[in-house]
Coordinates of C-alpha atoms in Angstrom, one line a residue:
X234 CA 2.6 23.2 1.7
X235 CA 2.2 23.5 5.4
X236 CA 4.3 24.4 8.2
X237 CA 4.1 21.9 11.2
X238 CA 2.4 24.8 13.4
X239 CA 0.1 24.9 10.7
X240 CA -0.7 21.8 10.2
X241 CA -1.1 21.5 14.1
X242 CA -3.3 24.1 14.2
X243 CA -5.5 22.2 11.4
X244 CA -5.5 19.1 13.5
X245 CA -6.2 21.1 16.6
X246 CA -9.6 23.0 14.6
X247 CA -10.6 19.0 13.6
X248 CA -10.5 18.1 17.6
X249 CA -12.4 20.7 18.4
X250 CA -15.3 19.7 16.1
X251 CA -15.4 16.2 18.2
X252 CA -18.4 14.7 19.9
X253 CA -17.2 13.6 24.0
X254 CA -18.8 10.0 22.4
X255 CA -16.3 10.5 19.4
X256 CA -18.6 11.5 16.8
X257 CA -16.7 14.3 14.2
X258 CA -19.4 16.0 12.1
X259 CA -19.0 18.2 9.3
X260 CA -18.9 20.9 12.1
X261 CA -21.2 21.2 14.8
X262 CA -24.9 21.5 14.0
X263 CA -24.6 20.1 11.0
X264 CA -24.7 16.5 10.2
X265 CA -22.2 13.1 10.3
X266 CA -21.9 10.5 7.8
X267 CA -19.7 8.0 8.3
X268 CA -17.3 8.6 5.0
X269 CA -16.2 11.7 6.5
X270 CA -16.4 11.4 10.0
X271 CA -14.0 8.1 9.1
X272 CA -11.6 10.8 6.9
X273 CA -11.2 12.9 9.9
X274 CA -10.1 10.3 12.0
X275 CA -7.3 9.2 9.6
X276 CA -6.2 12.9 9.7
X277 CA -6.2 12.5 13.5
X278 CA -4.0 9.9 13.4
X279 CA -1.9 11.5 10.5
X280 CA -1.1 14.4 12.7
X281 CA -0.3 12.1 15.7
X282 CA -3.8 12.2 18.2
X283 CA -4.0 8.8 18.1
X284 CA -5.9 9.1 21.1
X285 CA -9.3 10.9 19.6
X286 CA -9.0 8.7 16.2
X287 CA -9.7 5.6 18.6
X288 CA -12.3 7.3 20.2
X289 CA -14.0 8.3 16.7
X290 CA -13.8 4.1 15.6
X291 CA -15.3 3.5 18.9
X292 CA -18.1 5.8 17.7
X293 CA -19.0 3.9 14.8
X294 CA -18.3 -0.1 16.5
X295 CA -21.3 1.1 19.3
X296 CA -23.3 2.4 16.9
X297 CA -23.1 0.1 13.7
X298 CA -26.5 -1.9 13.1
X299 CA -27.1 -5.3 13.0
X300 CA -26.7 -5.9 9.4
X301 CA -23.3 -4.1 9.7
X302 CA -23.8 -0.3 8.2
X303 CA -24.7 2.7 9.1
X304 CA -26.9 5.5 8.2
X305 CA -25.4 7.9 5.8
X306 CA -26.5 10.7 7.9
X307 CA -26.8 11.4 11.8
X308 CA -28.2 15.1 13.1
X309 CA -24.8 16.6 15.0
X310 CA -23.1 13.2 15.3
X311 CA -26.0 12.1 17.8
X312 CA -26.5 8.4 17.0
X313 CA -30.3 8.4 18.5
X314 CA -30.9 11.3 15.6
X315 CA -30.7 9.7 12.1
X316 CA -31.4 12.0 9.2
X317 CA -31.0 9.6 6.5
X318 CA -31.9 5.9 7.1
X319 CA -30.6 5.0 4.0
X320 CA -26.9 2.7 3.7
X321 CA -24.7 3.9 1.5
X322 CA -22.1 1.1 0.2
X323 CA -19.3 3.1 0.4
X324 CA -19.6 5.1 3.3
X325 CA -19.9 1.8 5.0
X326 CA -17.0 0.1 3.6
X327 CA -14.8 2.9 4.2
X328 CA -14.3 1.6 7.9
X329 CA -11.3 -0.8 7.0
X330 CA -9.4 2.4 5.2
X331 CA -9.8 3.7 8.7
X332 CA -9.1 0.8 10.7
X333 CA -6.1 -0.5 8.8
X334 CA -4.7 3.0 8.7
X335 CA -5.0 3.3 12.8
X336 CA -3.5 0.1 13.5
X337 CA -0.6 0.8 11.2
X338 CA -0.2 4.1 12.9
X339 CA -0.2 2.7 16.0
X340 CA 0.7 -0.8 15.8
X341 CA -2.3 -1.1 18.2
X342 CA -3.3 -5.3 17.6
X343 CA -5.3 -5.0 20.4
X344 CA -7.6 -2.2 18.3
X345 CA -7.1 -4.4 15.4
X346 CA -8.3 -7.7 16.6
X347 CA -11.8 -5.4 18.8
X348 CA -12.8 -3.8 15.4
X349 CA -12.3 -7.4 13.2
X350 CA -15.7 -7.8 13.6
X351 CA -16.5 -4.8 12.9
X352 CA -14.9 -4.5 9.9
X353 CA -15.9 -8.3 8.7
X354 CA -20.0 -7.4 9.2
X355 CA -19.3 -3.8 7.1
X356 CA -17.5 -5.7 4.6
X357 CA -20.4 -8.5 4.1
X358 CA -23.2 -5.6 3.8
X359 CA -21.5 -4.1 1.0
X360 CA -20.6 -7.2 -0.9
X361 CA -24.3 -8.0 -0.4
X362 CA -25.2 -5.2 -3.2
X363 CA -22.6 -6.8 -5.5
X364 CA -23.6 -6.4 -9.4
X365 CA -23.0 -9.8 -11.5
X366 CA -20.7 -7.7 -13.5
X367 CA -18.5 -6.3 -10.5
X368 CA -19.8 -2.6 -9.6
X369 CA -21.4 -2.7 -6.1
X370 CA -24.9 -1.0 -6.2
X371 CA -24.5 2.5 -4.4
X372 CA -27.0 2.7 -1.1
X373 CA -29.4 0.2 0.2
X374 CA -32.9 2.9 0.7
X375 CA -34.5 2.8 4.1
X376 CA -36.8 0.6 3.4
X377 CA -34.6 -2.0 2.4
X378 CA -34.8 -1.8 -1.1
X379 CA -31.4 -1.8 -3.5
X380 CA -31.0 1.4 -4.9
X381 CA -30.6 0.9 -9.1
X382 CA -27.1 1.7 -10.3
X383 CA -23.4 1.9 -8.8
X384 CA -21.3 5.1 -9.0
X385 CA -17.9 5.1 -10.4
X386 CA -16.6 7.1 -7.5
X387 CA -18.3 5.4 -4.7
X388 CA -17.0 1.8 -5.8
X389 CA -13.5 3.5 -6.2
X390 CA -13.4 4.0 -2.5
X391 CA -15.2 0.8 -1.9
X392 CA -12.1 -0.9 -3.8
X393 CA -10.0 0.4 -1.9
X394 CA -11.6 -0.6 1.1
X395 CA -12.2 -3.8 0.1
X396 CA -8.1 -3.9 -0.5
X397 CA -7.7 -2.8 2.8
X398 CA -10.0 -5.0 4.5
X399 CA -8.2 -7.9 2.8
X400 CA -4.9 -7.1 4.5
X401 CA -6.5 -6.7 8.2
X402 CA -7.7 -10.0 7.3
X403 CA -4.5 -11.2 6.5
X404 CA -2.5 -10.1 9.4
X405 CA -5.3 -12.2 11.4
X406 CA -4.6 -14.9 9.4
X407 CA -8.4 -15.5 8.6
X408 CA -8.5 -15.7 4.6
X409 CA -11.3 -14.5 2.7
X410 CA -11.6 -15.9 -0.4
X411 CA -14.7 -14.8 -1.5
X412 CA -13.8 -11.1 -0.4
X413 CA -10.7 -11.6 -2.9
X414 CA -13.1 -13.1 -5.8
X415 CA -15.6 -9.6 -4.8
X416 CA -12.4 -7.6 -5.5
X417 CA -11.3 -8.7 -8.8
X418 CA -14.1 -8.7 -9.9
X419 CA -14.8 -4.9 -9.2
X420 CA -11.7 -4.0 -9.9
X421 CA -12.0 -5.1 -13.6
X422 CA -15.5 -3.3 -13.8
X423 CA -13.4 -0.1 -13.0
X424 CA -10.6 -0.5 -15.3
X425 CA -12.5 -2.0 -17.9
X426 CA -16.5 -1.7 -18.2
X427 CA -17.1 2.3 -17.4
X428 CA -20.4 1.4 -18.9
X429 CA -21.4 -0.6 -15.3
X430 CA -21.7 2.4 -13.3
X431 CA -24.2 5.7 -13.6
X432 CA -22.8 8.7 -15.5
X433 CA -21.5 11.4 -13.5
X434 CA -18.8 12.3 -15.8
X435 CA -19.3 15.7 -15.0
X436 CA -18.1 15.5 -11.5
X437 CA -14.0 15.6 -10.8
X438 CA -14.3 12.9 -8.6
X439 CA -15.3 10.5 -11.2
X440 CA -12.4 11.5 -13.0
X441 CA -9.5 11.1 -10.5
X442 CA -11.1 8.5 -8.1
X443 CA -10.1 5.2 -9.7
X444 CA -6.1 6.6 -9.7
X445 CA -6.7 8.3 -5.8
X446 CA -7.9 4.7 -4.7
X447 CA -5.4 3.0 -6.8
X448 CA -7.7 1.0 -9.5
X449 CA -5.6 2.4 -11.9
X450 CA -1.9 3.0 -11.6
X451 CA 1.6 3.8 -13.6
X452 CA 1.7 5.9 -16.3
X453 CA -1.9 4.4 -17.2
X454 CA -2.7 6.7 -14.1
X455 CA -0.9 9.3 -15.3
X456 CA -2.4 9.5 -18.6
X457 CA -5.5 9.4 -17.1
X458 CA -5.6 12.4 -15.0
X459 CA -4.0 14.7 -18.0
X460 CA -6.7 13.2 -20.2
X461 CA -9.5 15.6 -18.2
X462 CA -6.9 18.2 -16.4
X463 CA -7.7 21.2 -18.6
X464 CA -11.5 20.3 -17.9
X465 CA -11.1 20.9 -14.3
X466 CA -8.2 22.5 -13.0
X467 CA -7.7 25.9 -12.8
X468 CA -5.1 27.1 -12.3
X469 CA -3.5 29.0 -9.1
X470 CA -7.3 28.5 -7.5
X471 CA -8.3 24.1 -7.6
X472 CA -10.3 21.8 -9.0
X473 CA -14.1 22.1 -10.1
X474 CA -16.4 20.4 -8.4
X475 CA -18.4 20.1 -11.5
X476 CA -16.8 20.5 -14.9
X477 CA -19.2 22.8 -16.1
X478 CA -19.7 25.3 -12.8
X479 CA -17.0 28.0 -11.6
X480 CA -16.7 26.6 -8.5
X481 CA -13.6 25.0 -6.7
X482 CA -13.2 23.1 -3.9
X483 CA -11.1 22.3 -1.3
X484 CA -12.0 18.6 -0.8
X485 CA -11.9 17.6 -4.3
X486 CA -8.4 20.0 -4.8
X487 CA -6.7 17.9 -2.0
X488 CA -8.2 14.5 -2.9
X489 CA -6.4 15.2 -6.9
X490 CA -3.2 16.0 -5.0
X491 CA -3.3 12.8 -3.2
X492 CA -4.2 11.0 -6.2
X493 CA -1.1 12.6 -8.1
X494 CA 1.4 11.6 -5.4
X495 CA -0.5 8.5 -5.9
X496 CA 0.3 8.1 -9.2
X497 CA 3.7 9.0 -8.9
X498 CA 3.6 13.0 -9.9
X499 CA 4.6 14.6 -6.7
X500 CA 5.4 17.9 -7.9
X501 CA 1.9 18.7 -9.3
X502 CA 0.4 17.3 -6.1
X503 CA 2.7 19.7 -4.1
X504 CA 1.6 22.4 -7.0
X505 CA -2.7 21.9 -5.9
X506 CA -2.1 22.1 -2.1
X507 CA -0.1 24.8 -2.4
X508 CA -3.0 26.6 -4.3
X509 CA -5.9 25.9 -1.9
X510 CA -4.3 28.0 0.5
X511 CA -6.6 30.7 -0.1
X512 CA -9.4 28.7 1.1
X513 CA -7.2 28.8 4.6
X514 CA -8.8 30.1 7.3
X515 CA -7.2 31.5 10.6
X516 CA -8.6 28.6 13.1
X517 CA -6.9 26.4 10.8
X518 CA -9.7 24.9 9.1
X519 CA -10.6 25.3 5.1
X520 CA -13.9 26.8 3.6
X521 CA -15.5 24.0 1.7
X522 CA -15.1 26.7 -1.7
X523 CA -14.7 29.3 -3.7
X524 CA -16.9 30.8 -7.0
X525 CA -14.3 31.9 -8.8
X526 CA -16.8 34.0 -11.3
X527 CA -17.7 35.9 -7.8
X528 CA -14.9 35.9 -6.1
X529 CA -16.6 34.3 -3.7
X530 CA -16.3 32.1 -0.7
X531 CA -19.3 29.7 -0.7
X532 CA -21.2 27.9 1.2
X533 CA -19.9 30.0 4.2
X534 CA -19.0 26.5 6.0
X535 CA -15.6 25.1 6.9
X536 CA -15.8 21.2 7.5
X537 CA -13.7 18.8 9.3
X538 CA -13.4 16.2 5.9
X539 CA -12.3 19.4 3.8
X540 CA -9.3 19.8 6.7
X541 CA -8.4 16.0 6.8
X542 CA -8.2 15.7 3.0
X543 CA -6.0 18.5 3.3
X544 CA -3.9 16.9 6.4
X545 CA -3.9 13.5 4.5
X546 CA -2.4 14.7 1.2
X547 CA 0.4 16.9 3.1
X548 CA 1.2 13.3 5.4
X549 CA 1.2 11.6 1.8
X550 CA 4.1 14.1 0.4
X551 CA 6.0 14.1 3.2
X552 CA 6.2 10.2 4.2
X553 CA 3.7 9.4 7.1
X554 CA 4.1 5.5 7.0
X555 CA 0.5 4.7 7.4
X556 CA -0.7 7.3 4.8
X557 CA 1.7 5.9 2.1
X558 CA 0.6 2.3 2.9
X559 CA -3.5 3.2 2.7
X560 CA -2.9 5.2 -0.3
X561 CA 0.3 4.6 -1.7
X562 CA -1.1 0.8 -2.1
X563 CA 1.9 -0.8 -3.1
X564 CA 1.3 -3.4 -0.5
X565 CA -2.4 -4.1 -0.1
X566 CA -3.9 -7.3 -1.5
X567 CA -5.4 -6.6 -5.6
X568 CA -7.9 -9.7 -5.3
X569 CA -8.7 -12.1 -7.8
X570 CA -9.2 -10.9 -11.0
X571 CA -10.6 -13.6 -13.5
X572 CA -9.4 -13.8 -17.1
X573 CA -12.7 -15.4 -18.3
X574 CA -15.6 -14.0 -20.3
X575 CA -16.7 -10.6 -18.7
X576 CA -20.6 -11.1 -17.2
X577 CA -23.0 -8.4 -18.2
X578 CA -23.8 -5.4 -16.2

């Protein structure tokens, strides 16, 4: 998939896209959100710089507001510059992937026990936008209105996150019961009640989300991805972004190959990386995609998330520990999941 010089060289381009404060944009001049600049960091870590992942969690525990989010988007990482003021739920959530990942990387409990809080106020925004029936409403507008509707993809991650923060609170032994309930109870929604969130079944990441942040798993995982893999795969190229253009992408190619290592199909996930090589480029880095009806590279942009999705699905395959754990799943707390009635959307 990679060689380690390669890979090095990936990790490398990523560092060089880093803020002195810590701040990892797309690339510089174009904006952060707090998803990706999180995604970065865990590739940071993957590749061994534990050193600039710290500083990039640092970024976000100065700069978190007083409710505990963030704003989806900051000009060039600059905290003072806010091009979005909206809060998106998962973007903010995404911080105890991140943290949990770092400290098991590093065993650092001295990381761990400075960005609790950090991750407890995150945790307590999103949970705020909690649905009765379990999906967790997708942004928060500037003006402090709820946004209507939850997205299938965006409460994926925000399970997983939740699963994540769960454990860091375990290891502190400081239960969250409530935090457990919250879980269960979006966990269901995903696995049962597809009805709960918006439709954006055209988009791959609705499709291979709930198995990449391990809502579903097994062979129920399995089936689930080959349900939709003629729709969006092509073959020898990636994944569509959208079903119905002729477009693949990077991000989206590497996020499926993590999701079938997830799910237990390792040689398929080797199979996708292995294909997005052409989106390579020589500083290491990977052009965001490619219009295959073209044959052409577009947009003309090569972004540190596209990299670390790549970095994280290679440190998946070959056993990084804190990788498997995040991902893999097998021992993150699954919540409370009730067996009553289901409550309505």
């Amino acid at each position: 998939m990679l060689t380690a010089e390669q890979a090095a060289r990936t990790a490398a381009a990523i560092a060089g896209l880093q803020r002195a404060d810590g701040a990892i944009p797309w690339f510089r001049g174009h904006h952060l959100d707090p998803w990706d600049h999180i995604e970065a960091a865990m590739a940071l870590d993957a590749a061994g710089d534990h050193g600039r992942a710290a500083a990039a969690y640092d970024w976000l525990a100065r700069h978190q507001l007083p409710d505990g989010s963030w704003y989806a988007g900051y000009a060039d990482g600059d905290a003072a510059r806010p091009t979005d003021r909206g809060k998106e739920t998962n973007f903010c959530a995404y911080v105890a992937v991140g943290v949990l990942h770092h400290y098991l990387a590093t065993g650092d409990e001295e990381f761990r026990d400075r960005m609790w809080p950090v991750v407890y106020a995150a945790v307590e925004f999103v949970l705020a936008l909690q649905h009765p029936g379990g999906a967790i409403g997708w942004r928060r507008d500037a003006d402090g209105t709820p946004a209507e509707g939850a997205l299938l993809t965006g409460c994926s991650s925000i399970h997983q996150a939740l699963r994540c923060a769960l454990a860091l609170a375990e290891r502190r032994e400081d239960p969250q019961p409530d935090w457990e309930l919250a879980t269960g109870r979006l966990g269901h929604a995903l696995r049962r009640h597809p009805g709960h969130f918006l439709d954006k079944s055209a988009y791959s990441m609705d499709w291979y989300y709930p198995v990449l942040a391990g809502a579903l798993r097994g062979p129920r995982a399995l089936a689930h991805l080959d349900a939709r893999w003629a729709e969006f795969v092509v073959d020898g190229l990636g994944v569509r972004c959208v079903s119905t253009n002729p477009w693949v992408t990077g991000g989206e190619s590497a996020e499926l190959a993590l999701a079938l290592w997830a799910a237990g199909d390792s040689e398929r996930a080797a199979r996708v990386l292995r294909w997005i090589g052409h989106l390579r480029a020589p500083d290491g880095l990977y052009w965001t995609g490619y219009v295959y009806a073209d044959r052409t590279i577009w947009p003309r942009e090569r972004t540190a998330w596209t990299a670390g999705s790549v970095l994280l699905a290679v440190a998946a395959l070959t056993g990084e520990p804190a990788t498997d754990a995040v991902f893999g799943g097998a021992g993150l707390p699954r919540g409370l999941e009730s067996g009553g009635c289901c409550e309505p959307a």
